[in-house]
Coordinates of C-alpha atoms in Angstrom, one line a residue:
X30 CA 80.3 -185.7 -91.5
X31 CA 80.1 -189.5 -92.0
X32 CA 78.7 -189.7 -95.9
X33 CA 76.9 -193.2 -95.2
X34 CA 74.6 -190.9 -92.8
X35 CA 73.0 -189.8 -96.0
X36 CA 72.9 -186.0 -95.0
X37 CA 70.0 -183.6 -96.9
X38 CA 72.1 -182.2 -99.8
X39 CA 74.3 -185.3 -101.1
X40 CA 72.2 -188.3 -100.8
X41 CA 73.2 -191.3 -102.5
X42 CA 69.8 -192.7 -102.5
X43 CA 68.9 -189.5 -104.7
X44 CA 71.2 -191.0 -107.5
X45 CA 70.9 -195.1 -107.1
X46 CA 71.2 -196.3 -110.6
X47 CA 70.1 -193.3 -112.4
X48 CA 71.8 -189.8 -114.6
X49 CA 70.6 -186.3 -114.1
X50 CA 68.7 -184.5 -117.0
X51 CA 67.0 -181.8 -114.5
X52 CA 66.0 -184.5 -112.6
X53 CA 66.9 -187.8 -111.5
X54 CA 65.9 -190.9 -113.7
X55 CA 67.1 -194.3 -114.6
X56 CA 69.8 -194.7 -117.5
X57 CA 69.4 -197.6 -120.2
X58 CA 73.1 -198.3 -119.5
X59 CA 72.5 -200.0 -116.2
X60 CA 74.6 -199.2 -112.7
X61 CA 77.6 -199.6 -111.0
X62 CA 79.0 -198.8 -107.4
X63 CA 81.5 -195.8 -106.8
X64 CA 83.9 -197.5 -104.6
X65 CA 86.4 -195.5 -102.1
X66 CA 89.5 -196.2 -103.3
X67 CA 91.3 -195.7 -99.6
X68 CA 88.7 -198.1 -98.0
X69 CA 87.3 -200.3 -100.1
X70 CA 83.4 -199.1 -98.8
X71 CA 80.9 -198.8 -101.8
X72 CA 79.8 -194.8 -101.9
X73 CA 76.8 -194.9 -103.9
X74 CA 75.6 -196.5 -107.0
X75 CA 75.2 -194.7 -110.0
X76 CA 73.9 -194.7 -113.5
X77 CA 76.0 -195.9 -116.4
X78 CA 74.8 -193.9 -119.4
X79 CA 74.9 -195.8 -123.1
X80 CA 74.7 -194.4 -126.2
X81 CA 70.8 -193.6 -126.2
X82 CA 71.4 -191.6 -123.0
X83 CA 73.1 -189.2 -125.0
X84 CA 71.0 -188.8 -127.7
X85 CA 68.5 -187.9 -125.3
X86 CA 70.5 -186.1 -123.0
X87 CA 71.8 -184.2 -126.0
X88 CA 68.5 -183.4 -127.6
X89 CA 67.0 -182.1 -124.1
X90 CA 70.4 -180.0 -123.8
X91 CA 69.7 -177.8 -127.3
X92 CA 66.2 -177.5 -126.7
X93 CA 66.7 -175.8 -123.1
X94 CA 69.9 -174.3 -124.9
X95 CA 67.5 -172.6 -127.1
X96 CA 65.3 -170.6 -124.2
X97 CA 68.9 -170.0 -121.9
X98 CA 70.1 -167.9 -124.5
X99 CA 67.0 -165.7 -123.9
X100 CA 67.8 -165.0 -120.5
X101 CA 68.5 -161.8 -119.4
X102 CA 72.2 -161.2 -118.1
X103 CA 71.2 -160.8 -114.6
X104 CA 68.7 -163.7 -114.0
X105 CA 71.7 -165.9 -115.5
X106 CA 74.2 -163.9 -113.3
X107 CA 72.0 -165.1 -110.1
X108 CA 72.0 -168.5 -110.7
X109 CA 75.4 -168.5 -110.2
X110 CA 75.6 -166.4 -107.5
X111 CA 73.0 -169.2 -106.0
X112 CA 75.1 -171.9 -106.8
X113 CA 78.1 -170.2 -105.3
X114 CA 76.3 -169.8 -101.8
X115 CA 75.0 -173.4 -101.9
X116 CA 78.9 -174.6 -102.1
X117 CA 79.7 -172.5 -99.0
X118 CA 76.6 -173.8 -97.0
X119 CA 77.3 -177.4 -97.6
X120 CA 81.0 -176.5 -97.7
X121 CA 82.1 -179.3 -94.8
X122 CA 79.7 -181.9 -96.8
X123 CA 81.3 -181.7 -100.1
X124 CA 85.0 -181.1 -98.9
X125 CA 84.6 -184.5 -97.4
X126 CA 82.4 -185.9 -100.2
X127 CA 85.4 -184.9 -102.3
X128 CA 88.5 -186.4 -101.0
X129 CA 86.8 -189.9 -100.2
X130 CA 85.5 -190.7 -103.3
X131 CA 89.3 -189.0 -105.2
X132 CA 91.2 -190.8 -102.4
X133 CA 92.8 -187.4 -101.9
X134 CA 94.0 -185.5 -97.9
X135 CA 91.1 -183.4 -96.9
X136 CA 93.0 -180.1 -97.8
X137 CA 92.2 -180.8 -101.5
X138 CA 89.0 -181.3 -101.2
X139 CA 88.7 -178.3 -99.0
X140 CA 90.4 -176.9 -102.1
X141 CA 88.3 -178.1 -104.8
X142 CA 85.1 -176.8 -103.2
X143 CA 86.5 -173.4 -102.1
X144 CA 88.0 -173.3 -106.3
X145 CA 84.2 -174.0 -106.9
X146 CA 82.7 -171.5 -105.2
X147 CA 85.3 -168.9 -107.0
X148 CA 84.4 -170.4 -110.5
X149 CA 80.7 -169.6 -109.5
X150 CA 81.3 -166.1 -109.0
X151 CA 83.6 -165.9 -112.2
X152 CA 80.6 -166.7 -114.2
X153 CA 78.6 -164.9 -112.5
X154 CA 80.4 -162.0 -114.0
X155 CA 80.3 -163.5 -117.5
X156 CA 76.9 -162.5 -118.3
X157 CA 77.4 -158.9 -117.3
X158 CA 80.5 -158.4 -119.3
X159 CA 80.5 -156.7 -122.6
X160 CA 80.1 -159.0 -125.7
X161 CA 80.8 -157.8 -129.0
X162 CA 82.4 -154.7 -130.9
X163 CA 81.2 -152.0 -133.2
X164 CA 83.7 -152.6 -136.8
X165 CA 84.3 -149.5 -138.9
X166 CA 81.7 -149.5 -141.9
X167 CA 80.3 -147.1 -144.3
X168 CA 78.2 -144.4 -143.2
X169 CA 74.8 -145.8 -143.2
X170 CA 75.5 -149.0 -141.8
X171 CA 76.3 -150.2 -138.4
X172 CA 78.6 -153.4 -138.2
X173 CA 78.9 -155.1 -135.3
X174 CA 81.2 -158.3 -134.0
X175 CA 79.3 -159.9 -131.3
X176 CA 80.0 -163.4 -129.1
X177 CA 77.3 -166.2 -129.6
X178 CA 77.0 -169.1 -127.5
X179 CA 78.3 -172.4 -129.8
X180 CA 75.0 -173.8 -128.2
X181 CA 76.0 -177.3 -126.4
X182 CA 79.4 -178.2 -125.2
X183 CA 80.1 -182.0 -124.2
X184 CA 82.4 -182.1 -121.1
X185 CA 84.1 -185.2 -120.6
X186 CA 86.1 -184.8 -117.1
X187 CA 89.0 -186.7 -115.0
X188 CA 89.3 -188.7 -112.1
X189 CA 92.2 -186.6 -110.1
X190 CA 90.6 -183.2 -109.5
X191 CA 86.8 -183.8 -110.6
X192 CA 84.7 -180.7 -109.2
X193 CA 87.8 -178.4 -110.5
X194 CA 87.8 -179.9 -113.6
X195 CA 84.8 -180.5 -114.3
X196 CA 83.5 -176.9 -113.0
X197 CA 85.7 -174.8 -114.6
X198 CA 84.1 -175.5 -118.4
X199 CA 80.5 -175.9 -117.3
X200 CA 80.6 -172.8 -115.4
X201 CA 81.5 -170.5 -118.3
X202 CA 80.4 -172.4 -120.9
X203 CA 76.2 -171.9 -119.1
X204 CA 77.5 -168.3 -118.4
X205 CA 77.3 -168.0 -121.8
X206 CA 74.6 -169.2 -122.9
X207 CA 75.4 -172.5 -123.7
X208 CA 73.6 -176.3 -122.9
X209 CA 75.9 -178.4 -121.1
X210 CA 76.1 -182.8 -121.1
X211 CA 79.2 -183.8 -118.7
X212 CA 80.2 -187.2 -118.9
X213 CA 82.3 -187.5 -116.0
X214 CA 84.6 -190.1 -115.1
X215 CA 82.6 -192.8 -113.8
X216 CA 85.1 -193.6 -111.0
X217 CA 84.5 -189.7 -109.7
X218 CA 80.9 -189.5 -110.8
X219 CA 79.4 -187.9 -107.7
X220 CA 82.5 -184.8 -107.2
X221 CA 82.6 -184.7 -110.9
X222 CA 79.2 -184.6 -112.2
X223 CA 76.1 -185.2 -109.3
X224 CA 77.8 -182.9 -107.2
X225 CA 77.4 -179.7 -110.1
X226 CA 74.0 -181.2 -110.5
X227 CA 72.2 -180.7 -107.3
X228 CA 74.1 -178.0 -106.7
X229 CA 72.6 -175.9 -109.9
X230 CA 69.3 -178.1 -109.5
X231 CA 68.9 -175.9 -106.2
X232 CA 70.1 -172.8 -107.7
X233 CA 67.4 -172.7 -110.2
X234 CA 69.2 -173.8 -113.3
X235 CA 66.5 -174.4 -115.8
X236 CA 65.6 -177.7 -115.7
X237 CA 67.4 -180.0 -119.4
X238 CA 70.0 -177.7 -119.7
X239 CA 73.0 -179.1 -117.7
X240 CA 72.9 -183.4 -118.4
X241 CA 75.2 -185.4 -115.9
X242 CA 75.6 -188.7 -117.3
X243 CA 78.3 -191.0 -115.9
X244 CA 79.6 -193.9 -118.6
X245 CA 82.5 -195.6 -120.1
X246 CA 83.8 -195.2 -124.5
X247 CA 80.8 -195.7 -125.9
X248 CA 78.5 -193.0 -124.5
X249 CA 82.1 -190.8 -124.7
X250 CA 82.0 -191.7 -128.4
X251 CA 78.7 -190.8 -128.9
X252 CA 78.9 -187.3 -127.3
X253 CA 82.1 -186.5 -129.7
X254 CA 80.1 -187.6 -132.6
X255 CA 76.4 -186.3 -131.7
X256 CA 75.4 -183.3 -134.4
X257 CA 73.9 -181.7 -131.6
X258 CA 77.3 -180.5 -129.7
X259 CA 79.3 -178.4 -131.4
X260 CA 82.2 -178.5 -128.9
X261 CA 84.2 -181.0 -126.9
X262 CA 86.0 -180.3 -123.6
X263 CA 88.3 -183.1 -122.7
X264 CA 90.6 -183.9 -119.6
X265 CA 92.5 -187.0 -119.4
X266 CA 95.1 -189.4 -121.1
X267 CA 96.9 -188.3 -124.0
X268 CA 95.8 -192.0 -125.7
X269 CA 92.2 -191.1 -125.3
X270 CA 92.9 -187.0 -126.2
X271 CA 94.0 -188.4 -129.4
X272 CA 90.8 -190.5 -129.9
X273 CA 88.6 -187.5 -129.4
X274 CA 90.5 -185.4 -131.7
X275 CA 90.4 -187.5 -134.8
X276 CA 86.6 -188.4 -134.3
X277 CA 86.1 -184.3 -133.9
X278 CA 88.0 -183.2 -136.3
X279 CA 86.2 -185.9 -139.0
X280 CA 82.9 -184.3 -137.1
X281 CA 84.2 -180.8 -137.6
X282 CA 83.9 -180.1 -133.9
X283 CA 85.7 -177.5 -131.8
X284 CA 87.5 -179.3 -129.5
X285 CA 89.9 -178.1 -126.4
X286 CA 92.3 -181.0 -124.9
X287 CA 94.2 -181.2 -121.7
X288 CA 96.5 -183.8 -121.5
X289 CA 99.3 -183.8 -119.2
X290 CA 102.8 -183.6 -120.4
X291 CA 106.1 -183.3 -118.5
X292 CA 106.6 -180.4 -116.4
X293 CA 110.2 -179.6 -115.0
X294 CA 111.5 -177.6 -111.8
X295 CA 114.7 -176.1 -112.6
X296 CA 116.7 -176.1 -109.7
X297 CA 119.8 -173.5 -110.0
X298 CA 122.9 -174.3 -108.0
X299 CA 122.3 -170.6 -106.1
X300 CA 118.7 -172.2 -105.0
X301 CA 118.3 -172.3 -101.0
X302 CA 118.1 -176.1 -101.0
X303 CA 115.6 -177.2 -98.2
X304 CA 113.2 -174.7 -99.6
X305 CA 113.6 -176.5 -103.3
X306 CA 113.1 -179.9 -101.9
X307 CA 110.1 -178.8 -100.4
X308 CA 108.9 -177.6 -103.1
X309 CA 110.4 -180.3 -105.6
X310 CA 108.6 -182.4 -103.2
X311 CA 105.3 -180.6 -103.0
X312 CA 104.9 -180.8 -106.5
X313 CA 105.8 -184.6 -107.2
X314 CA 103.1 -185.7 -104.3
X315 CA 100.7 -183.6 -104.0
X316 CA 97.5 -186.1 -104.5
X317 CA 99.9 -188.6 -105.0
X318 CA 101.1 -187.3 -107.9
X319 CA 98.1 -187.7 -110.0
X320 CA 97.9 -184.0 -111.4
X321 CA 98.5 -182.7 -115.0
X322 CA 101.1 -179.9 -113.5
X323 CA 102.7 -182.6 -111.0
X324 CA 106.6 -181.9 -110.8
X325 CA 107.3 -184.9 -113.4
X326 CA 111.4 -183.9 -113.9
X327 CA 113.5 -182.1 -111.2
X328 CA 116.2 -180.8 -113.2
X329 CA 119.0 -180.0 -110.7
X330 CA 122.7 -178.5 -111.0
X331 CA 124.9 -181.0 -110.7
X332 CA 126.5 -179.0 -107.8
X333 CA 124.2 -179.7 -105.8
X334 CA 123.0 -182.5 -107.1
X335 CA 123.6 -184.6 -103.9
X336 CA 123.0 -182.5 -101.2
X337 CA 119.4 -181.6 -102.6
X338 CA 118.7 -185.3 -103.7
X339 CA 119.1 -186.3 -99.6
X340 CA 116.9 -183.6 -98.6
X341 CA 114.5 -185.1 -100.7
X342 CA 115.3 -188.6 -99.9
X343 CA 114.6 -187.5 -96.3
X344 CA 111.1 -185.9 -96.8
X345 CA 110.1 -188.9 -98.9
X346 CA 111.0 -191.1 -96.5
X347 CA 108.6 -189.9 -93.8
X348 CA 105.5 -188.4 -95.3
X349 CA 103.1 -190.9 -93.6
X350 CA 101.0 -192.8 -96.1
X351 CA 97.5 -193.4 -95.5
X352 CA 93.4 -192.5 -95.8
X353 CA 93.7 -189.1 -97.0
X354 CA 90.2 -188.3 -95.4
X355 CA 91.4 -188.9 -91.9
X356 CA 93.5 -186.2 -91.4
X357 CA 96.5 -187.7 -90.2
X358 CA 98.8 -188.3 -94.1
X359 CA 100.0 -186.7 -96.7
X360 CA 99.5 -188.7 -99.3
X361 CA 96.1 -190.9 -100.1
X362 CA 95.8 -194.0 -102.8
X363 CA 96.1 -194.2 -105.9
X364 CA 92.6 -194.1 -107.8
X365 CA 92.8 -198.0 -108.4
X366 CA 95.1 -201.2 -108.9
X367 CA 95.1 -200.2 -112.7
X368 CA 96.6 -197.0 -112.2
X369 CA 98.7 -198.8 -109.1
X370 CA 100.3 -201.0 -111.5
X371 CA 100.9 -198.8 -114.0
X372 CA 102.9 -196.4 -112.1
X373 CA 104.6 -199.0 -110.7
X374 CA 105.5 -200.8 -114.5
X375 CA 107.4 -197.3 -115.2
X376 CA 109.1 -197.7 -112.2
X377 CA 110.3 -200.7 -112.3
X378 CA 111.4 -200.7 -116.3
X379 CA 113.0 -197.6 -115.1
X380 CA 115.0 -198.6 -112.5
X381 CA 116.1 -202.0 -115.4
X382 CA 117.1 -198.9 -117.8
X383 CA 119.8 -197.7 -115.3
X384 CA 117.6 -195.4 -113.0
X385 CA 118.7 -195.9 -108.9
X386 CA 115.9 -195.9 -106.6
X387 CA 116.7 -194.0 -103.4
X388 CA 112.9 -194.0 -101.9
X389 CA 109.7 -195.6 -102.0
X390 CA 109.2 -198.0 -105.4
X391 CA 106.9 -200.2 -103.5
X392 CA 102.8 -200.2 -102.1
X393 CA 100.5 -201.7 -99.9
X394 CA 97.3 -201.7 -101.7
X395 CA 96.7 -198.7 -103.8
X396 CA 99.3 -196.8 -101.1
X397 CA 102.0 -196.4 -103.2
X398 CA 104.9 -194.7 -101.4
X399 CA 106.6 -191.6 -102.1
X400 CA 109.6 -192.7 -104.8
X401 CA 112.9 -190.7 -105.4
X402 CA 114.7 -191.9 -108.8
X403 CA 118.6 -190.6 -109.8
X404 CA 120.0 -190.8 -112.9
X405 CA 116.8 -190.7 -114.6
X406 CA 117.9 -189.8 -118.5
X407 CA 115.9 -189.3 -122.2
X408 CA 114.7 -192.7 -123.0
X409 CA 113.6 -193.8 -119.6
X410 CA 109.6 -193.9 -119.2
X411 CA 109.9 -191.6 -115.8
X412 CA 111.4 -189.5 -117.8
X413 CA 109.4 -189.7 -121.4
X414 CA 106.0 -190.7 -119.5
X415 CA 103.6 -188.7 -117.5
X416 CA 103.8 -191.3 -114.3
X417 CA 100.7 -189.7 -113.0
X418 CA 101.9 -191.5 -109.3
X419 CA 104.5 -189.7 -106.4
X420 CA 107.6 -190.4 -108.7
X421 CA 110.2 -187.8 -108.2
X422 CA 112.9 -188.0 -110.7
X423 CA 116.1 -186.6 -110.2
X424 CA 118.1 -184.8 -113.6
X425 CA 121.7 -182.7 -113.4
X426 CA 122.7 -180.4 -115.9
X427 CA 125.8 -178.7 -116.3
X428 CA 124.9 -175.1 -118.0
X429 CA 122.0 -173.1 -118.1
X430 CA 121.2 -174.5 -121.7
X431 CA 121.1 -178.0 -121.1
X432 CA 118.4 -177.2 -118.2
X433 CA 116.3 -175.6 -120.5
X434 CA 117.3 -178.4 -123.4
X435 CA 116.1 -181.3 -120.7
X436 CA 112.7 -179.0 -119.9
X437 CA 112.0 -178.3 -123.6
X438 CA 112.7 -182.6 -124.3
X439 CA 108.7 -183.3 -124.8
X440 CA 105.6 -183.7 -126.5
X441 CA 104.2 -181.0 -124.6
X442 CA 104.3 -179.1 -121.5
X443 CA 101.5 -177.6 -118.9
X444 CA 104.2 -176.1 -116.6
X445 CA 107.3 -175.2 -115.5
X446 CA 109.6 -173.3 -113.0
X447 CA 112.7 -172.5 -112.1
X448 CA 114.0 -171.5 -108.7
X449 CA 117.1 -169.1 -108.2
X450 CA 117.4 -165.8 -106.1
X451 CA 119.1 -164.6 -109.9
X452 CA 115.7 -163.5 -111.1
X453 CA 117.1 -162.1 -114.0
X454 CA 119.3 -165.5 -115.0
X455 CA 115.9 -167.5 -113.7
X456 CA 113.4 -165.3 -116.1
X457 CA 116.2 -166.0 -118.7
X458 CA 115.6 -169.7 -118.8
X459 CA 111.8 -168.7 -118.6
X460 CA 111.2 -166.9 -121.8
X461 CA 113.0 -170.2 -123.3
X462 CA 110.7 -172.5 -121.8
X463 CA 108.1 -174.0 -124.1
X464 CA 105.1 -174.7 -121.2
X465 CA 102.0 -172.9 -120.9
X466 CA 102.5 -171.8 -117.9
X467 CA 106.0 -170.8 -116.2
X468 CA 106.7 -169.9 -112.3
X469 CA 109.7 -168.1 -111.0
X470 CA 110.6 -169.7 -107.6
X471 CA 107.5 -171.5 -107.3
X472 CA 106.7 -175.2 -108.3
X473 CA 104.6 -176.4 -110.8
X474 CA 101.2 -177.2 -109.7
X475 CA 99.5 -173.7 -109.9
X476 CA 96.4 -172.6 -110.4
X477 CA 94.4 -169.3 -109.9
X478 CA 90.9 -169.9 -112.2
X479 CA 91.9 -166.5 -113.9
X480 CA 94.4 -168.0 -115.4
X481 CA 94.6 -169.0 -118.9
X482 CA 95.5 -172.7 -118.4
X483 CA 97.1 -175.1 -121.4
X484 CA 99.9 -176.1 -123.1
X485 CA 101.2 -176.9 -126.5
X486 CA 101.0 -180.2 -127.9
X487 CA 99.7 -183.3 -125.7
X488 CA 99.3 -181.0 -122.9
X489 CA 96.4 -179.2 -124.5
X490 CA 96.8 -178.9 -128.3
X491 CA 97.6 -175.1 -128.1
X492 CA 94.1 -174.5 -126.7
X493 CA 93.4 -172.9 -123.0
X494 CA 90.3 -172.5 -120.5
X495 CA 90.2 -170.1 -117.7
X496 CA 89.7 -166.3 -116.8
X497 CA 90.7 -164.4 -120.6
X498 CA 90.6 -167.2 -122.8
X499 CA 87.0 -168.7 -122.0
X500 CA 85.2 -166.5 -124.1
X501 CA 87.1 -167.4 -126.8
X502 CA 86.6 -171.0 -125.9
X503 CA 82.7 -171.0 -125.3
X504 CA 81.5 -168.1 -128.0
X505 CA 81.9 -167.7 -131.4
X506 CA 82.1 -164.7 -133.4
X507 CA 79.1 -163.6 -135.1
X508 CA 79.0 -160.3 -137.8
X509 CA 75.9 -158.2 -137.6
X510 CA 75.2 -155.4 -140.1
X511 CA 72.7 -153.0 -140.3
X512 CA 71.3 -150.2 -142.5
X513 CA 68.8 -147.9 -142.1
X514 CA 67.1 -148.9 -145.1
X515 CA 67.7 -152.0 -148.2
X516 CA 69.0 -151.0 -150.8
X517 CA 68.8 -151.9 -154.5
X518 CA 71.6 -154.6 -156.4
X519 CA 72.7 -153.9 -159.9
X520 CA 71.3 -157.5 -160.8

């Protein structure tokens, strides 16, 4: 389905130059055009929200916040089951939707909707699911621990994986009685923000307490410092993570950041080679490697060092580069010539600092083409900096410590693996892995939504969200006592 035909559920003209606060109205910050980043065609023009459309966005959020809570667990349960079967219907819509405006293959949009539905029924089951504790107390009194809704959370979302990302806080966070403003990146506003939107406007969401309002630092700023959100949810670039987190922590907020980091495949010289290149290669480009688990360092015996560097060589050499929404590539654009050039910066200071490029290194446009680097070392930016592009770099190690040394050699981690048919030698090297996440003959980019997904340091400042851990992340504790009767104080 062609999106210029305007079909009933995603309309563009619904959106022209306006945010979402239960309905569709015009934002004091102006507009700009979403642009397709694989063909250059304007999507739709949206609403860029300033600082007053938070304040009013946030205001509306806590009042509706206040009436949510009241809800009973089922009627907020069907919502969610709504929302879940309006994904499926206009499933083909928003799969497409998806991977034009990201730049991405059509398989991950398909992806990201069918993750959305799951996330739906996931917080469908919040509401039903027991909340609180009875604590031992003294006969007379009944004391209870129970989990309270923090009452707003501000969701500030990525470009790479927008409905994902977006979806998986907002989901649980309403599921539990929360208000929700997203602030999506405004190059992904539609997939990362609209998209949720009319979605939960059809499900019967009540109407102020989910705010979509795309925008730039400013109305960012003034979400993390608005009184009226108690919590931030951040994805994005370490530089900005660290922003948020000073101007929450001055604004005593909780905040949960997911930032990247370096994730490493460990490649073990008993590994059946062709099926580690395909996975070392699966998880450098998939999405052009613009995702926080991408395969950043491929840490490789030196053994076989050049027998699995060719391999790889070879697949890079003929995934075809293209539009990702026609069905014919592998790999789509980058997001834009910023992020083009930047990739292509820590390439090419790379390759100056002794790096050898065996693949790719070069783009037309925002194609940039699938890259193998050898000899990549500590002190290189491939292999201190998340690339965020399809930038394979190429490690050896001698022993099984100096694998793990070379993983562990970051400011923080979202994954790693190690392949071997030695499971016990391969879970070994796992329990020394410091990641958040660790796969035994896998790759790195995985994801189930019951997961608890984070990372220590920059790749998500020890916090997680997902399946166990989000009602830690949405609730707070709360102590209830009660006695039959008060009772008199000595004073």
């Amino acid at each position: 389905m062609d999106v210029s035909q305007k079909p009933a559920f995603l309309d563009p003209a619904a959106w022209a130059g306006k945010v979402f606060n239960g309905a569709w109205v015009a934002s004091a910050g102006g507009a700009r055009d979403v642009v397709e980043p694989a063909t250059g065609q304007v999507m739709a023009a949206v609403g860029i929200a300033d600082a007053q459309d938070v304040g009013l966005a946030t205001a509306a959020a806590a009042q509706a916040q206040k009436s949510w809570v009241q809800v009973a667990p089922r009627e907020k349960a069907a919502v969610f089951l709504r929302a879940a079967a309006l994904f499926q219907q206009h499933f083909d819509e928003m799969a497409l939707y998806v991977a034009r405006e990201t730049g991405a293959i059509l398989p991950k949009g398909q992806h990201e909707v069918r993750e959305a539905i799951t996330l739906c029924h996931l917080a469908a089951a919040l509401p039903l699911q027991a909340q609180g504790q009875i604590l031992p107390s003294a006969s007379g009194t009944t004391s209870l621990a129970r989990r309270v809704p923090r009452g707003v959370v501000g969701v500030i979302s990525p470009f790479n994986f927008p409905l994902i990302l977006t979806l998986r806080t907002v989901a649980p966070a309403l599921a539990a009685g929360n208000g929700v403003v997203i602030k999506p990146d405004s190059r992904t506003p539609v997939s990362g923000g609209f998209m949720i939107a009319r979605v939960f406007e059809e499900a019967g969401l009540p109407p102020g307490l989910l705010q979509v309002l795309p925008g730039d630092a400013a109305a960012g700023e003034a979400l993390v410092t608005d009184a009226r959100v108690p919590m931030i949810a951040f994805t994005g670039s370490p530089a900005v993570g660290r922003r948020i987190g000073e101007l929450a922590g001055r604004h005593l907020k909780k905040v949960t950041l997911e930032l990247g980091g370096a994730n490493s495949l460990i490649v073990l010289e008993d590994a059946d080679l062709d099926i580690a290149a395909s996975n070392a290669a699966w998880g450098a480009y998939l999405h052009q490697g613009q995702i926080c688990m991408a395969t950043n360092r491929i840490i490789v015996h030196e053994s076989i060092a050049t027998a699995f560097t060719q391999r790889l060589v070879e697949k890079a050499q003929h995934l075809p580069v293209g539009d990702g929404a026609s069905g014919q590539v592998a790999l789509g654009p980058l997001i834009d010539a910023k992020q083009r050039d930047r990739v292509h910066a820590i390439v090419q200071d790379s390759i100056a600092a002794g790096a050898q490029l065996l693949a790719g290194g070069s783009s037309d446009g925002l194609f940039y083409k699938p890259t193998v680097l050898a000899g990549v070392k500590a002190g290189m930016r491939v292999y201190d900096e998340e690339v965020f592009g399809p930038v394979a770099n190429i490690i050896t190690f001698k022993t099984d410590d100096e694998a793990v040394a070379l993983a562990n050699n970051h400011q923080g981690s979202l994954a790693s693996a190690v392949i071997s048919p030695s499971i016990g030698r391969a879970m070994a090297m796992a329990a020394q892995l410091n990641s958040g996440m660790v796969h035994i003959n896998d790759q790195t980019v995985n994801d189930e939504c019951v997961n608890p997904f984070g990372g220590p340091g920059i790749a998500g400042n020890g916090s997680s969200v997902g399946g166990p851990a989000d009602w830690e992340e949405y609730t707070q504790w709360q102590w209830l006592t009660i006695k039959q009767a008060a009772h008199a104080y000595p004073f």
